[in-house]
Amino acid sequence: MKYNSTRGYDEELTAAEAIIKGIASDGGLFVPEEIPRVGKDFIKELSPLSYTERAKKILALFLDDYTGRELEKCVNAAYGNDKFDHEAIAPVKEAGDIFVSELWHGPTSAFKDMALQLLPQLLTTAREKSGEEKTSLILVATSGDTGKAALEGFADVPGTKIMVFYPQDGTSLMQKKQMVTQEGGNVSVMAVKGNFDDAQNGVKRIFGDRDFIYTLLKENTKLSSANSINWGRLAPQIVYYFSAYADMLAAGKIKLGDKINFCVPTGNFGNILAGYYALCMGLPVHRLICASNANNVLTEFIKTGAYNKNRKFYKTLSPSMDILISSNLERLLFHLTGNTVKVKGWMGELQSMGHYAIGSEILGKLQSIFWGSFADDNGIRATIKKVYDNQNYVIDPHTAAAFSAADDYRMETGDSRPMVVLSTASPYKFAGSVLNALGKDCAGKDEFALLEELSTLSNTPIPAGLKKLADAPTIHDKVCAKEEMIDLVADFAAAK
């Protein structure tokens, strides 16, 4: 299978080549030239398998230039060796009439581990396959969870360096602590004055600077990405949609062929886009429900077809969703239109004017699959309390946004199909916000005292990766302006 740019640049790459490169030469995103289709028998055969076995089968359809042995090695390294604290990797739990796919049992307690434990394996294998000798410099802009998950995955991986930019005041204290304490001889972490979009736009500008890229190449360095703009980050996320369906099938909660709904906390649109690929492959999905926070640019887009980032930016209880430019939406627009000229035009309008509109025809296609709603911080607090009071189940603020959107969807549509909420982070990553929502007084208590309190309240263990941060020293304490990012990348690339 070959991969092409969403913006039409004449570039046809294998999966391994696309993973190494990260982003297309014209600034577009790589998409598969066709989406493989599977039937009911394929889905039925997944049901008795482990998560790793399911991953091998699904990824083989997209990464067909990797041998079976190569994929097996990558997948086993990503999900084995007790890296995840649950044997199911992504277990499906029940909270009343909601099924919850818990995607946060990896080493950084966030769903990003599901892909970012695998991406380094895919990248290093791609480098070996292609005989790549240049250093791969991974650039990451993060709103909180991607940064730590990428650092954890790439730390001390041979042939790579990784540099993470995060908004100075735009993450939770625990997310920041995870990043600034990261060890590794090939890592750099930098706070950016501004919000996530400032960091993300800075990284995109670097990828789009051909002179800079050429200079790095002469110095034996190639840029790549661990954000969901990289196909090697997005493809692994398709797996857990199939896995959730297979688990529900195995448990007798649905019959083969029954359509279900997925509700997804959404910021950069990569997580929910993976669900779209699963649907296109043949997974019986009725609706993909996009859950936003107060930065509800996606909810408005799904309802009106108009995307407008020119709005007030809110710092919320769910910082991983504090995003006004959802990069992966570009891939969806390509698949809905098949028109690279339109996509390139819309992305140009977004960059120059901050808005674009897709028109009624494409909006109709969008709304036949997606539905959107949002919850502000008050709604998120109320949902955390409601789920705990009714189900004795503790959720983080991002997952709460999805529970709220799932309720909104059912109330407005009357659709009673099985609903799966993707739970994207452990509540321990946002212990203060969760305890406040549950009516607990957190004043004067540090983050680690709050972890202990949440553990007592929920009768669950503190994730090991978070508990050990209490004694971890700060290693990365630098702050930069967005205009300084490119010079800092050059310095890091040149450092021995």
Short mmCIF file of C-alpha atoms in Angstrom, two decimals, residues 105-422:
data_model
loop_
_atom_site.label_atom_id
_atom_site.label_comp_id
_atom_site.label_asym_id
_atom_site.label_seq_id
_atom_site.Cartn_x
_atom_site.Cartn_y
_atom_site.Cartn_z
CA HIS A 105 -3.13 1.42 31.47
CA GLY A 106 0.25 2.15 29.87
CA PRO A 107 3.38 3.63 31.46
CA THR A 108 2.25 7.29 31.30
CA SER A 109 -1.41 6.68 32.28
CA ALA A 110 -2.85 8.16 29.08
CA PHE A 111 -4.25 6.78 25.83
CA LYS A 112 -1.25 8.13 23.91
CA ASP A 113 0.69 5.08 25.15
CA MET A 114 -1.47 2.89 22.93
CA ALA A 115 0.30 4.35 19.90
CA LEU A 116 3.48 5.86 21.28
CA GLN A 117 4.78 2.61 22.71
CA LEU A 118 4.52 1.22 19.18
CA LEU A 119 5.66 4.17 17.04
CA PRO A 120 9.33 3.99 18.13
CA GLN A 121 9.33 0.29 17.23
CA LEU A 122 7.83 1.02 13.81
CA LEU A 123 10.25 3.88 13.20
CA THR A 124 13.40 2.00 14.16
CA THR A 125 12.29 -0.95 12.02
CA ALA A 126 11.58 1.42 9.12
CA ARG A 127 15.07 2.89 9.51
CA GLU A 128 16.62 -0.58 9.40
CA LYS A 129 14.55 -1.57 6.35
CA SER A 130 15.57 1.54 4.43
CA GLY A 131 19.19 1.61 5.55
CA GLU A 132 18.65 5.08 7.02
CA GLU A 133 21.84 6.43 8.57
CA LYS A 134 20.76 9.97 9.39
CA THR A 135 19.53 10.75 12.90
CA SER A 136 15.73 10.99 13.14
CA LEU A 137 14.87 14.12 15.12
CA ILE A 138 11.35 13.74 16.48
CA LEU A 139 9.58 17.06 17.01
CA VAL A 140 6.48 17.07 19.20
CA ALA A 141 4.01 19.75 20.18
CA THR A 142 1.89 18.58 23.11
CA SER A 143 -1.14 19.76 25.02
CA GLY A 144 -0.17 17.42 27.84
CA ASP A 145 -0.21 13.67 27.29
CA THR A 146 1.50 13.19 23.92
CA GLY A 147 4.72 14.75 25.19
CA LYS A 148 5.34 12.34 28.03
CA ALA A 149 4.18 9.32 26.05
CA ALA A 150 6.53 10.22 23.18
CA LEU A 151 9.42 10.89 25.58
CA GLU A 152 8.81 7.57 27.29
CA GLY A 153 8.75 5.75 23.96
CA PHE A 154 11.78 7.38 22.35
CA ALA A 155 14.11 7.92 25.32
CA ASP A 156 17.54 6.49 24.43
CA VAL A 157 16.24 4.81 21.24
CA PRO A 158 19.30 4.50 18.95
CA GLY A 159 19.36 6.74 15.89
CA THR A 160 16.81 9.17 17.30
CA LYS A 161 16.52 12.41 19.20
CA ILE A 162 13.26 13.81 20.54
CA MET A 163 12.34 17.42 21.35
CA VAL A 164 9.01 18.23 23.00
CA PHE A 165 7.37 21.67 23.18
CA TYR A 166 4.48 22.24 25.60
CA PRO A 167 2.47 25.37 26.54
CA GLN A 168 4.04 26.93 29.63
CA ASP A 169 0.79 27.19 31.60
CA GLY A 170 -1.37 24.85 29.54
CA THR A 171 -0.93 21.43 31.16
CA SER A 172 -1.87 19.91 34.48
CA LEU A 173 0.78 19.90 37.19
CA MET A 174 1.12 16.13 36.87
CA GLN A 175 1.50 16.28 33.09
CA LYS A 176 4.21 18.93 33.45
CA LYS A 177 5.97 16.93 36.19
CA GLN A 178 6.01 13.89 33.91
CA MET A 179 7.77 15.81 31.15
CA VAL A 180 10.26 17.95 33.07
CA THR A 181 11.63 14.94 34.96
CA GLN A 182 12.18 12.84 31.82
CA GLU A 183 15.55 11.11 31.69
CA GLY A 184 17.38 10.15 28.53
CA GLY A 185 20.48 11.21 26.65
CA ASN A 186 18.55 12.03 23.48
CA VAL A 187 15.67 14.10 24.89
CA SER A 188 14.88 17.79 25.25
CA VAL A 189 11.75 19.37 26.76
CA MET A 190 10.88 23.04 26.35
CA ALA A 191 8.01 25.17 27.64
CA VAL A 192 6.58 27.66 25.12
CA LYS A 193 5.14 31.02 26.10
CA GLY A 194 1.58 30.68 24.77
CA ASN A 195 -1.00 27.96 24.25
CA PHE A 196 -0.90 24.61 22.50
CA ASP A 197 -1.75 26.09 19.11
CA ASP A 198 1.31 28.35 19.41
CA ALA A 199 3.48 25.29 20.02
CA GLN A 200 1.82 23.25 17.28
CA ASN A 201 2.03 26.05 14.72
CA GLY A 202 5.69 26.53 15.58
CA VAL A 203 6.41 22.87 14.90
CA LYS A 204 4.43 22.99 11.65
CA ARG A 205 6.39 26.03 10.49
CA ILE A 206 9.63 24.17 11.14
CA PHE A 207 8.42 21.20 9.09
CA GLY A 208 7.44 23.61 6.31
CA ASP A 209 10.80 25.42 6.18
CA ARG A 210 12.55 23.65 3.31
CA ASP A 211 15.78 25.60 3.71
CA PHE A 212 15.98 24.58 7.35
CA ILE A 213 15.23 20.96 6.53
CA TYR A 214 17.95 21.00 3.85
CA THR A 215 20.42 22.45 6.36
CA LEU A 216 19.61 19.66 8.82
CA LEU A 217 20.03 17.03 6.12
CA LYS A 218 23.53 18.31 5.39
CA GLU A 219 24.19 17.86 9.11
CA ASN A 220 23.00 14.24 8.96
CA THR A 221 19.59 14.85 10.59
CA LYS A 222 16.06 14.19 9.34
CA LEU A 223 12.95 15.63 10.97
CA SER A 224 10.06 13.38 11.90
CA SER A 225 7.02 13.62 14.16
CA ALA A 226 5.37 11.69 16.98
CA ASN A 227 2.17 13.74 16.89
CA SER A 228 -0.85 12.13 15.27
CA ILE A 229 0.12 13.85 12.03
CA ASN A 230 2.48 10.85 11.69
CA TRP A 231 0.72 7.85 10.16
CA GLY A 232 2.70 5.54 12.43
CA ARG A 233 1.03 7.22 15.39
CA LEU A 234 -2.50 7.10 13.94
CA ALA A 235 -2.62 3.54 12.58
CA PRO A 236 -2.17 1.84 16.00
CA GLN A 237 -5.18 3.75 17.32
CA ILE A 238 -7.48 1.96 14.86
CA VAL A 239 -6.80 -1.26 16.75
CA TYR A 240 -8.61 -0.37 19.98
CA TYR A 241 -11.90 0.30 18.19
CA PHE A 242 -11.86 -3.21 16.80
CA SER A 243 -10.66 -4.55 20.15
CA ALA A 244 -13.54 -2.95 22.06
CA TYR A 245 -16.05 -4.43 19.63
CA ALA A 246 -14.37 -7.84 19.86
CA ASP A 247 -14.45 -7.75 23.67
CA MET A 248 -18.15 -6.86 23.70
CA LEU A 249 -18.81 -9.65 21.24
CA ALA A 250 -16.88 -12.15 23.36
CA ALA A 251 -18.79 -11.07 26.48
CA GLY A 252 -22.15 -11.53 24.74
CA LYS A 253 -23.03 -7.82 25.03
CA ILE A 254 -23.61 -7.55 21.27
CA LYS A 255 -24.17 -9.91 18.35
CA LEU A 256 -21.89 -9.99 15.32
CA GLY A 257 -22.96 -7.23 12.97
CA ASP A 258 -24.72 -5.11 15.61
CA LYS A 259 -23.89 -1.44 15.14
CA ILE A 260 -22.57 0.48 18.13
CA ASN A 261 -21.65 4.09 18.88
CA PHE A 262 -18.33 5.47 20.07
CA CYS A 263 -18.01 8.71 22.03
CA VAL A 264 -14.52 10.19 21.94
CA PRO A 265 -12.92 13.10 23.86
CA THR A 266 -11.41 15.07 21.02
CA GLY A 267 -8.74 17.73 20.61
CA ASN A 268 -6.47 17.23 17.59
CA PHE A 269 -9.02 14.86 15.95
CA GLY A 270 -6.60 11.93 15.67
CA ASN A 271 -8.33 9.69 18.21
CA ILE A 272 -11.77 9.95 16.63
CA LEU A 273 -10.32 9.81 13.11
CA ALA A 274 -8.97 6.35 13.95
CA GLY A 275 -12.59 5.39 14.59
CA TYR A 276 -13.51 6.71 11.16
CA TYR A 277 -10.90 4.45 9.58
CA ALA A 278 -12.29 1.50 11.55
CA LEU A 279 -15.80 2.31 10.29
CA CYS A 280 -14.55 2.57 6.69
CA MET A 281 -12.83 -0.79 7.09
CA GLY A 282 -16.13 -2.41 7.98
CA LEU A 283 -16.41 -2.24 11.76
CA PRO A 284 -20.15 -1.91 12.53
CA VAL A 285 -20.20 1.68 13.80
CA HIS A 286 -23.35 3.79 13.65
CA ARG A 287 -22.10 7.15 14.94
CA LEU A 288 -18.83 8.67 16.09
CA ILE A 289 -19.66 11.25 18.74
CA CYS A 290 -17.12 14.03 19.08
CA ALA A 291 -16.86 15.33 22.66
CA SER A 292 -15.26 18.75 23.18
CA ASN A 293 -14.68 21.06 26.12
CA ALA A 294 -15.27 24.82 26.23
CA ASN A 295 -12.93 25.17 23.24
CA ASN A 296 -15.74 23.79 21.13
CA VAL A 297 -14.48 24.57 17.64
CA LEU A 298 -15.15 20.98 16.54
CA THR A 299 -18.71 20.88 17.87
CA GLU A 300 -19.51 24.02 15.91
CA PHE A 301 -17.86 22.60 12.79
CA ILE A 302 -19.83 19.36 12.91
CA LYS A 303 -23.08 21.25 13.37
CA THR A 304 -22.49 24.04 10.81
CA GLY A 305 -19.65 23.06 8.45
CA ALA A 306 -17.81 26.27 9.39
CA TYR A 307 -14.41 26.00 11.08
CA ASN A 308 -13.35 29.17 12.87
CA LYS A 309 -10.34 29.34 15.18
CA ASN A 310 -10.84 33.08 15.72
CA ARG A 311 -12.38 32.77 19.15
CA LYS A 312 -11.48 33.06 22.78
CA PHE A 313 -9.12 30.34 23.98
CA TYR A 314 -10.07 28.71 27.28
CA LYS A 315 -7.72 26.98 29.72
CA THR A 316 -9.86 24.20 31.11
CA LEU A 317 -9.89 21.20 33.44
CA SER A 318 -9.24 19.02 30.37
CA PRO A 319 -6.02 20.54 28.98
CA SER A 320 -5.34 17.84 26.39
CA MET A 321 -8.42 19.15 24.56
CA ASP A 322 -7.46 22.83 24.81
CA ILE A 323 -6.91 23.10 21.07
CA LEU A 324 -8.33 25.41 18.39
CA ILE A 325 -6.60 23.91 15.36
CA SER A 326 -7.41 20.21 14.98
CA SER A 327 -4.76 19.00 12.55
CA ASN A 328 -6.20 15.58 11.72
CA LEU A 329 -9.41 17.08 10.44
CA GLU A 330 -7.44 17.60 7.22
CA ARG A 331 -7.29 13.84 6.68
CA LEU A 332 -11.05 13.49 7.15
CA LEU A 333 -11.75 16.28 4.66
CA PHE A 334 -9.56 14.52 2.12
CA HIS A 335 -11.46 11.26 2.53
CA LEU A 336 -14.86 12.98 2.36
CA THR A 337 -13.99 14.90 -0.79
CA GLY A 338 -11.17 13.04 -2.52
CA ASN A 339 -10.15 16.51 -3.67
CA THR A 340 -6.65 17.66 -2.75
CA VAL A 341 -7.23 21.09 -4.33
CA LYS A 342 -10.16 21.77 -2.00
CA VAL A 343 -8.26 20.51 1.03
CA LYS A 344 -5.22 22.62 0.22
CA GLY A 345 -7.47 25.65 -0.27
CA TRP A 346 -9.26 25.17 3.06
CA MET A 347 -5.97 24.73 4.91
CA GLY A 348 -4.66 27.87 3.23
CA GLU A 349 -7.75 29.80 4.35
CA LEU A 350 -7.31 28.50 7.89
CA GLN A 351 -3.71 29.69 7.94
CA SER A 352 -4.34 33.09 6.35
CA MET A 353 -7.79 34.01 7.74
CA GLY A 354 -8.38 31.56 10.59
CA HIS A 355 -11.56 30.05 9.15
CA TYR A 356 -13.08 28.10 6.26
CA ALA A 357 -16.43 26.52 5.35
CA ILE A 358 -16.99 23.20 3.58
CA GLY A 359 -20.49 23.73 2.15
CA SER A 360 -23.72 21.78 2.52
CA GLU A 361 -22.84 18.73 0.41
CA ILE A 362 -19.70 17.81 2.37
CA LEU A 363 -21.41 18.77 5.63
CA GLY A 364 -24.14 16.23 4.87
CA LYS A 365 -21.53 13.49 4.44
CA LEU A 366 -19.85 14.58 7.67
CA GLN A 367 -23.08 14.56 9.68
CA SER A 368 -24.05 11.10 8.42
CA ILE A 369 -21.15 9.77 10.51
CA PHE A 370 -20.26 12.34 13.18
CA TRP A 371 -22.23 14.06 15.93
CA GLY A 372 -20.82 16.67 18.28
CA SER A 373 -21.39 18.15 21.73
CA PHE A 374 -19.31 19.87 24.39
CA ALA A 375 -19.17 20.44 28.14
CA ASP A 376 -17.66 23.40 29.94
CA ASP A 377 -15.80 23.00 33.25
CA ASN A 378 -19.01 23.12 35.29
CA GLY A 379 -20.51 20.40 33.15
CA ILE A 380 -17.37 18.31 33.46
CA ARG A 381 -17.35 18.62 37.26
CA ALA A 382 -21.03 17.67 37.42
CA THR A 383 -20.44 14.64 35.20
CA ILE A 384 -17.51 13.38 37.28
CA LYS A 385 -19.72 13.55 40.39
CA LYS A 386 -22.74 12.02 38.68
CA VAL A 387 -20.78 9.01 37.38
CA TYR A 388 -19.14 8.46 40.77
CA ASP A 389 -22.40 8.81 42.71
CA ASN A 390 -24.36 6.54 40.37
CA GLN A 391 -21.75 3.99 39.35
CA ASN A 392 -18.97 4.26 41.97
CA TYR A 393 -16.62 4.81 39.03
CA VAL A 394 -14.02 7.59 38.95
CA ILE A 395 -13.26 9.32 35.64
CA ASP A 396 -10.90 12.08 34.57
CA PRO A 397 -12.10 15.40 33.07
CA HIS A 398 -11.53 14.35 29.44
CA THR A 399 -13.52 11.16 29.90
CA ALA A 400 -16.19 13.21 31.67
CA ALA A 401 -16.58 15.37 28.56
CA ALA A 402 -17.31 12.18 26.64
CA PHE A 403 -19.83 10.88 29.20
CA SER A 404 -21.59 14.24 28.99
CA ALA A 405 -21.65 14.18 25.18
CA ALA A 406 -22.95 10.60 25.19
CA ASP A 407 -25.86 11.69 27.40
CA ASP A 408 -26.54 14.67 25.12
CA TYR A 409 -26.55 12.44 22.06
CA ARG A 410 -28.97 9.92 23.52
CA MET A 411 -31.28 12.62 24.79
CA GLU A 412 -31.40 14.45 21.44
CA THR A 413 -31.57 11.43 19.13
CA GLY A 414 -33.25 8.72 21.19
CA ASP A 415 -30.63 6.29 19.86
CA SER A 416 -30.36 3.37 22.28
CA ARG A 417 -27.57 1.43 20.54
CA PRO A 418 -24.68 0.29 22.75
CA MET A 419 -22.43 3.24 23.57
CA VAL A 420 -18.68 2.97 24.10
CA VAL A 421 -16.90 5.91 25.71
CA LEU A 422 -13.17 6.04 25.12
#
